[in-house]
Coordinates of C-alpha atoms and ligand atoms in Angstrom, one line a residue:
V1 CA -31.5 -4.7 -37.3
T2 CA -30.3 -8.1 -37.9
T3 CA -28.9 -7.2 -41.1
V4 CA -26.8 -4.4 -39.8
S5 CA -25.6 -6.5 -37.0
H6 CA -24.5 -9.3 -39.1
V7 CA -22.5 -6.5 -41.4
V8 CA -21.4 -4.8 -38.5
N9 CA -20.1 -7.8 -36.5
G10 CA -19.3 -10.3 -39.8
T11 CA -21.5 -13.0 -38.1
R12 CA -23.2 -14.0 -41.5
H13 CA -22.8 -13.6 -45.2
V14 CA -24.4 -10.5 -46.4
S15 CA -24.5 -9.6 -50.3
E16 CA -22.0 -7.0 -51.3
A17 CA -25.0 -4.6 -52.5
L18 CA -26.9 -4.9 -49.2
C19 CA -23.2 -4.4 -47.5
Q20 CA -22.6 -1.2 -49.4
R21 CA -26.1 0.2 -48.1
V22 CA -25.5 -0.6 -44.8
S23 CA -22.0 0.9 -44.6
S24 CA -23.4 4.2 -46.8
A25 CA -26.1 4.3 -44.0
I26 CA -23.5 4.1 -41.2
E27 CA -21.5 6.6 -42.7
E28 CA -24.3 9.0 -43.3
L29 CA -25.8 8.7 -39.8
D30 CA -22.4 8.6 -38.5
Y31 CA -23.7 5.4 -36.4
Q32 CA -21.7 4.3 -33.5
P33 CA -22.1 0.5 -32.2
N34 CA -23.2 0.8 -28.6
R35 CA -20.7 -1.2 -27.0
I36 CA -22.4 -1.7 -23.5
A37 CA -25.7 -2.7 -24.9
R38 CA -23.7 -5.4 -27.2
G39 CA -21.8 -6.1 -24.2
L40 CA -24.8 -6.9 -22.1
R41 CA -26.2 -8.8 -25.1
R42 CA -23.1 -11.0 -25.5
R43 CA -22.4 -10.8 -21.6
E44 CA -18.9 -9.8 -22.9
T45 CA -17.3 -6.4 -23.4
H46 CA -14.2 -7.3 -24.9
T47 CA -12.6 -4.9 -22.2
I48 CA -10.1 -5.6 -19.5
G49 CA -9.3 -3.3 -16.3
M50 CA -6.0 -2.8 -14.7
I51 CA -5.3 -0.9 -11.6
I52 CA -2.0 0.6 -10.6
P53 CA -0.6 2.1 -7.7
D54 CA 0.9 5.5 -9.1
G55 CA 0.6 6.2 -12.6
T56 CA 3.8 8.5 -12.2
N57 CA 5.9 5.7 -11.7
P58 CA 7.4 4.1 -15.0
F59 CA 7.8 0.7 -13.7
F60 CA 4.0 0.4 -13.6
A61 CA 3.8 2.2 -17.2
E62 CA 6.0 -0.6 -18.7
I63 CA 3.9 -3.5 -17.3
A64 CA 0.9 -1.6 -18.7
R65 CA 2.4 -1.6 -22.0
G66 CA 2.9 -5.1 -22.2
I67 CA -0.8 -5.7 -21.2
E68 CA -2.2 -3.2 -23.8
D69 CA 0.0 -4.6 -26.6
T70 CA -1.3 -8.2 -26.0
S71 CA -5.0 -7.5 -25.2
F72 CA -4.8 -5.2 -28.6
K73 CA -3.6 -8.2 -30.4
H74 CA -6.9 -10.4 -28.9
N75 CA -9.1 -7.6 -30.0
Y76 CA -9.4 -6.5 -26.1
S77 CA -9.3 -2.8 -24.9
L78 CA -7.7 -2.1 -21.4
F79 CA -9.2 0.6 -19.1
L80 CA -6.3 1.7 -16.5
C81 CA -7.1 2.9 -13.4
N82 CA -4.9 4.6 -10.8
S83 CA -5.4 3.9 -7.5
D84 CA -2.6 6.5 -6.1
G85 CA -1.8 3.8 -3.3
D86 CA -5.3 4.3 -2.0
V87 CA -7.1 1.1 -0.7
A88 CA -10.7 2.8 -0.7
K89 CA -10.0 4.0 -4.2
E90 CA -8.8 0.6 -5.6
L91 CA -11.9 -0.9 -4.1
L92 CA -13.9 1.9 -5.7
Y93 CA -12.2 1.0 -9.1
I94 CA -13.0 -2.5 -9.0
G95 CA -16.5 -1.6 -8.5
V96 CA -16.5 0.8 -11.3
L97 CA -14.9 -2.1 -13.9
T98 CA -17.2 -4.9 -12.6
E99 CA -20.4 -2.6 -13.2
N100 CA -18.8 -1.5 -16.7
R101 CA -18.6 -5.3 -17.4
A102 CA -15.0 -5.6 -17.7
D103 CA -14.3 -9.0 -18.6
G104 CA -11.4 -9.4 -16.4
I105 CA -9.0 -7.4 -13.8
I106 CA -5.3 -7.5 -13.4
L107 CA -4.6 -5.9 -10.2
V108 CA -1.3 -4.6 -8.6
S109 CA -2.8 -3.9 -5.2
V110 CA -2.0 -1.3 -2.4
A111 CA -3.7 -3.3 -0.1
S112 CA -2.6 -6.1 2.5
G113 CA -5.7 -7.4 3.4
V114 CA -8.4 -10.0 1.5
Q115 CA -11.0 -7.0 0.8
P116 CA -10.0 -6.7 -2.8
I117 CA -9.9 -10.3 -3.8
L118 CA -13.1 -10.9 -2.1
R119 CA -15.0 -8.0 -3.5
I120 CA -13.9 -9.4 -7.1
K121 CA -14.6 -13.0 -6.5
S122 CA -18.2 -12.2 -5.2
R123 CA -18.4 -10.8 -8.7
S124 CA -16.9 -13.7 -10.4
M125 CA -14.4 -11.6 -12.1
P126 CA -11.5 -13.1 -13.6
L127 CA -8.7 -11.7 -11.6
V128 CA -4.9 -11.8 -12.2
L129 CA -2.5 -10.4 -9.3
V130 CA 0.4 -8.4 -10.7
D131 CA 4.0 -7.8 -8.9
R132 CA 2.1 -8.1 -5.1
D133 CA 0.4 -10.8 -3.6
L134 CA -2.6 -10.8 -1.3
P135 CA -4.3 -13.1 1.1
G136 CA -7.6 -14.5 0.3
G137 CA -7.2 -17.4 -1.4
E138 CA -5.9 -18.9 -4.6
V139 CA -5.5 -16.5 -7.5
D140 CA -3.5 -16.3 -10.6
S141 CA -0.5 -14.1 -10.1
M142 CA 2.5 -13.0 -12.1
M143 CA 5.6 -11.4 -10.6
A144 CA 9.3 -11.0 -10.3
D145 CA 11.3 -13.2 -8.0
N146 CA 12.1 -10.4 -5.5
E147 CA 13.6 -12.6 -3.1
Q148 CA 16.5 -13.4 -5.9
G149 CA 16.8 -9.9 -6.9
G150 CA 17.2 -8.4 -3.5
W151 CA 20.1 -11.3 -3.1
Q152 CA 21.8 -10.4 -6.4
A153 CA 21.9 -6.6 -5.4
T154 CA 23.4 -7.3 -2.0
E155 CA 25.8 -10.1 -3.2
Y156 CA 27.1 -8.0 -6.0
L157 CA 27.8 -5.1 -3.4
I158 CA 29.6 -7.6 -1.2
S159 CA 31.8 -8.8 -4.1
L160 CA 32.8 -5.2 -4.7
G161 CA 34.2 -5.2 -0.9
H162 CA 31.0 -3.4 0.8
R163 CA 30.6 -4.4 3.9
R164 CA 28.1 -2.0 5.4
I165 CA 25.3 -1.8 3.2
G166 CA 22.5 0.4 3.9
C167 CA 18.8 -0.8 2.6
I168 CA 16.0 1.6 1.7
T169 CA 12.8 -0.9 1.8
G170 CA 9.3 -0.2 0.4
P171 CA 6.2 -0.5 2.8
S172 CA 6.9 -3.9 4.5
E173 CA 3.1 -4.9 3.9
F174 CA 4.2 -5.4 0.3
T175 CA 5.2 -8.5 -0.6
P176 CA 7.7 -7.7 -3.2
S177 CA 9.9 -5.2 -0.2
A178 CA 9.2 -7.9 2.5
N179 CA 11.0 -10.7 -0.1
R180 CA 13.7 -8.4 -1.2
V181 CA 14.9 -7.7 2.4
N182 CA 14.9 -11.7 2.8
G183 CA 17.2 -12.0 0.2
Y184 CA 19.5 -8.9 1.6
R185 CA 19.8 -11.1 4.7
R186 CA 20.4 -14.2 2.8
A187 CA 23.2 -12.3 1.1
L188 CA 24.9 -11.0 3.9
N189 CA 24.5 -14.2 6.1
E190 CA 26.3 -16.2 3.4
A191 CA 29.2 -13.9 3.4
G192 CA 29.2 -14.1 7.2
I193 CA 28.2 -10.4 7.7
A194 CA 26.3 -9.5 10.7
V195 CA 22.7 -7.9 9.6
D196 CA 22.9 -4.1 11.4
E197 CA 19.1 -3.5 11.8
A198 CA 19.9 0.3 12.0
L199 CA 21.3 -0.2 8.3
I200 CA 17.4 -1.3 7.1
V201 CA 15.3 1.8 6.8
R202 CA 11.7 2.3 5.3
G203 CA 10.9 3.8 2.2
D204 CA 7.8 3.9 0.4
F205 CA 8.7 3.5 -3.3
Q206 CA 8.2 7.1 -4.1
Y207 CA 10.9 9.3 -5.1
P208 CA 11.1 12.1 -2.1
S209 CA 11.8 9.3 0.4
G210 CA 15.0 8.5 -1.1
C211 CA 16.2 11.6 0.5
C212 CA 15.2 11.4 4.2
T213 CA 16.3 7.8 4.1
A214 CA 19.5 8.1 2.9
R215 CA 20.3 11.3 4.9
Q216 CA 18.9 8.9 8.2
L217 CA 21.7 6.4 6.7
L218 CA 24.4 8.9 6.4
D219 CA 23.8 10.1 9.5
L220 CA 24.6 6.9 11.4
A221 CA 27.5 6.7 13.6
H222 CA 28.8 4.3 11.4
P223 CA 27.2 5.1 8.0
P224 CA 27.3 3.0 5.1
T225 CA 29.5 2.8 2.0
A226 CA 26.8 1.7 -0.2
I227 CA 22.9 1.3 -0.3
F228 CA 20.5 -0.9 -2.0
A229 CA 17.2 1.2 -2.7
Y230 CA 13.8 -0.9 -3.7
N231 CA 13.2 1.1 -6.7
D232 CA 14.8 3.4 -8.8
L233 CA 12.7 6.5 -8.3
M234 CA 14.3 6.1 -4.5
A235 CA 17.6 5.5 -6.0
I236 CA 18.1 8.2 -8.5
R237 CA 16.8 10.5 -5.0
V238 CA 19.6 8.7 -2.9
M239 CA 22.2 9.7 -5.5
K240 CA 21.5 13.3 -5.3
A241 CA 21.4 13.3 -1.1
V242 CA 24.8 11.5 -1.3
R243 CA 26.2 14.1 -3.5
E244 CA 24.8 16.9 -1.5
R245 CA 27.1 15.4 1.4
G246 CA 30.2 15.9 -0.9
L247 CA 30.6 12.2 -1.6
R248 CA 31.4 11.2 -5.4
I249 CA 29.5 8.2 -6.9
P250 CA 30.9 5.8 -7.3
E251 CA 34.4 6.5 -6.1
D252 CA 33.3 7.3 -2.8
F253 CA 29.9 5.6 -2.6
S254 CA 28.0 3.0 -4.3
V255 CA 24.1 3.1 -5.2
V256 CA 21.8 0.0 -6.7
G257 CA 18.3 0.4 -7.7
F258 CA 15.5 -2.0 -8.4
D259 CA 13.2 -2.4 -11.6
D260 CA 15.5 -0.9 -14.4
I261 CA 13.0 1.8 -15.3
C262 CA 13.4 3.7 -18.8
L263 CA 15.3 6.2 -17.1
A264 CA 17.8 4.1 -15.1
P265 CA 20.6 4.6 -18.0
Y266 CA 20.1 8.2 -18.0
S267 CA 20.6 9.0 -14.3
D268 CA 23.5 11.0 -13.2
P269 CA 25.6 8.7 -13.0
P270 CA 23.6 5.6 -15.1
L271 CA 22.2 3.5 -12.2
T272 CA 23.3 0.5 -11.4
T273 CA 20.1 -1.8 -11.1
I274 CA 18.1 -5.1 -10.5
A275 CA 16.0 -5.3 -13.9
Q276 CA 12.5 -6.5 -13.6
P277 CA 10.9 -8.1 -16.9
K278 CA 8.3 -5.5 -16.8
Y279 CA 7.2 -6.2 -20.6
E280 CA 7.0 -9.7 -20.2
I281 CA 5.4 -9.5 -16.8
G282 CA 2.9 -7.5 -18.8
Q283 CA 2.3 -9.8 -21.7
Q284 CA 2.1 -13.1 -19.5
A285 CA -0.4 -11.4 -17.0
A286 CA -2.7 -10.8 -19.9
M287 CA -2.3 -14.3 -21.5
M288 CA -3.0 -15.6 -17.9
L289 CA -6.1 -13.6 -17.6
F290 CA -7.7 -14.5 -21.0
E291 CA -7.1 -18.4 -20.1
R292 CA -8.9 -17.5 -16.9
M293 CA -11.6 -15.9 -18.6
H294 CA -12.3 -19.2 -20.7
N295 CA -11.4 -21.7 -18.0
R296 CA -12.8 -20.4 -14.8
T297 CA -12.3 -23.9 -13.1
K298 CA -8.4 -24.8 -13.7
P299 CA -6.1 -24.3 -10.6
A300 CA -4.4 -21.0 -10.0
Q301 CA -1.2 -20.3 -11.7
R302 CA 1.6 -18.5 -9.8
R303 CA 4.8 -17.5 -12.0
L304 CA 7.6 -16.0 -11.2
L305 CA 10.0 -14.4 -13.3
E306 CA 13.8 -13.8 -13.1
T307 CA 15.4 -10.5 -12.5
H308 CA 19.1 -9.9 -13.3
L309 CA 21.5 -7.3 -12.4
V310 CA 22.4 -4.5 -14.5
I311 CA 25.9 -2.8 -13.9
R312 CA 26.2 0.8 -15.1
Q313 CA 28.2 4.0 -13.4
S314 CA 26.5 4.1 -9.8
T315 CA 28.9 1.2 -8.2
A316 CA 32.5 0.3 -7.6
A317 CA 34.8 -1.4 -5.4
A318 CA 34.5 0.0 -1.6
K319 CA 37.2 3.0 -1.1
G320 CA 40.8 1.0 -0.3
V321 CA 39.8 -2.0 -2.1
V322 CA 41.6 -3.2 -5.1
S323 CA 39.2 -3.4 -8.0
L324 CA 39.6 -5.7 -10.7
S325 CA 38.5 -4.8 -14.4
P326 CA 35.9 -7.2 -15.6
D327 CA 36.9 -9.4 -18.3
P328 CA 34.7 -9.3 -21.2
A329 CA 36.6 -11.9 -22.9
R330 CA 34.5 -14.5 -20.6
K331 CA 31.7 -15.4 -22.9
G332 CA 28.3 -16.1 -21.8
V333 CA 28.6 -14.3 -18.7
S334 CA 27.3 -10.7 -18.0
E335 CA 30.0 -8.3 -16.7
G336 CA 28.5 -8.3 -13.4
E337 CA 28.9 -12.2 -13.2
S338 CA 32.6 -11.9 -14.4
R339 CA 33.5 -9.1 -12.3
H340 CA 32.1 -10.7 -9.5
S341 CA 34.1 -14.2 -9.7
Q342 CA 37.2 -12.0 -10.8
W343 CA 36.7 -10.0 -7.9
K344 CA 36.4 -13.4 -5.6
E345 CA 39.4 -14.6 -6.8
G346 CA 41.4 -11.5 -6.7
F347 CA 40.0 -11.1 -3.0
A348 CA 41.4 -14.6 -2.0
E349 CA 44.8 -13.9 -3.5
A350 CA 45.1 -10.7 -1.8
R351 CA 44.2 -12.4 1.4
R352 CA 46.6 -15.1 1.2
S353 CA 49.6 -12.7 0.1
G354 CA 48.7 -10.9 3.4
V355 CA 47.7 -7.6 1.2
Ligands
LIG1 O1 8.8 1.2 -8.6 C1 7.9 0.3 -7.9 C2 8.0 -0.7 -6.8 O2 6.9 -1.3 -6.4 C3 8.4 -1.7 -8.0 O3 9.7 -2.4 -7.1 C4 7.3 -3.0 -8.0 O4 8.1 -4.4 -7.7 C5 6.4 -2.4 -7.0 O5 6.5 -3.4 -5.8

């Protein structure tokens, strides 16, 4: 048994002849090592678990890709679990992963209370929170700077001359949504635009909620000229609802999303959005977890990664406002920043000359 173990695990030199005999026997018997038994013996299974809220949303799949690629390079397997937005299911999967001796968990939680963290900590399981923060103590976390992203989207629409900007949030109990609202409010305040609470409506990050929320905004006595939706799935459905009202995008109405999922460049029209560094979030979350597995006592790390504006064809200057073509000649400046600064200069000039 020990010889076979050394051959299978390469833990000690075994003569070529004996290796050959063991390998032939393994092939003849179709022997499969028992990972669970080996894990119990070694107290590690070289597996990590990830729990995501919605397996149909490309955003989470792109993060999982970064985690899986990194895990594979470090000889770990990834178990991917879908909580379907259900806290009870999330807690059940935490139990399944701990009972199967996962070596660590990466969690995108749908909870807002302390249960998930307490349950994981009670099992001394290494944990990294991704995308959403949770109460319950100091835990490693990796997410995008959502307040910055909310500000970027809103400030860009303001620079295009929009003054009534609809805002379709995610569930307010999730920290990304709450932080994006803070960025939305900050951009309006900095531009001296009063926040109209009627322009802020609650979505659920699911595609269909982009329809009912867009209709609610378009039915206002003073409807918006642009909508900032807190993820691309809702934003794509918003564009369909806007066109159902006979409005053209972007000539009559502008739409901005969030995430920059793989489908955003192929929507109709291609979606302007705030890009989250999804693959990098996954990569860094996996590395944080490996570090935590090997050092349980170091202080918790909380990392925020930059978001950035990606301008496509779903946004334009508000109707009745002269737009300026971007100046691609300005090096080192993204088209969005170039257009934005051009716009500010041009708008000031127009005001000075009384246009
Ligand atoms: O698309 C899913 C949304 O929920 C993303 O914006 C992500 O940040 C998550 O919170």
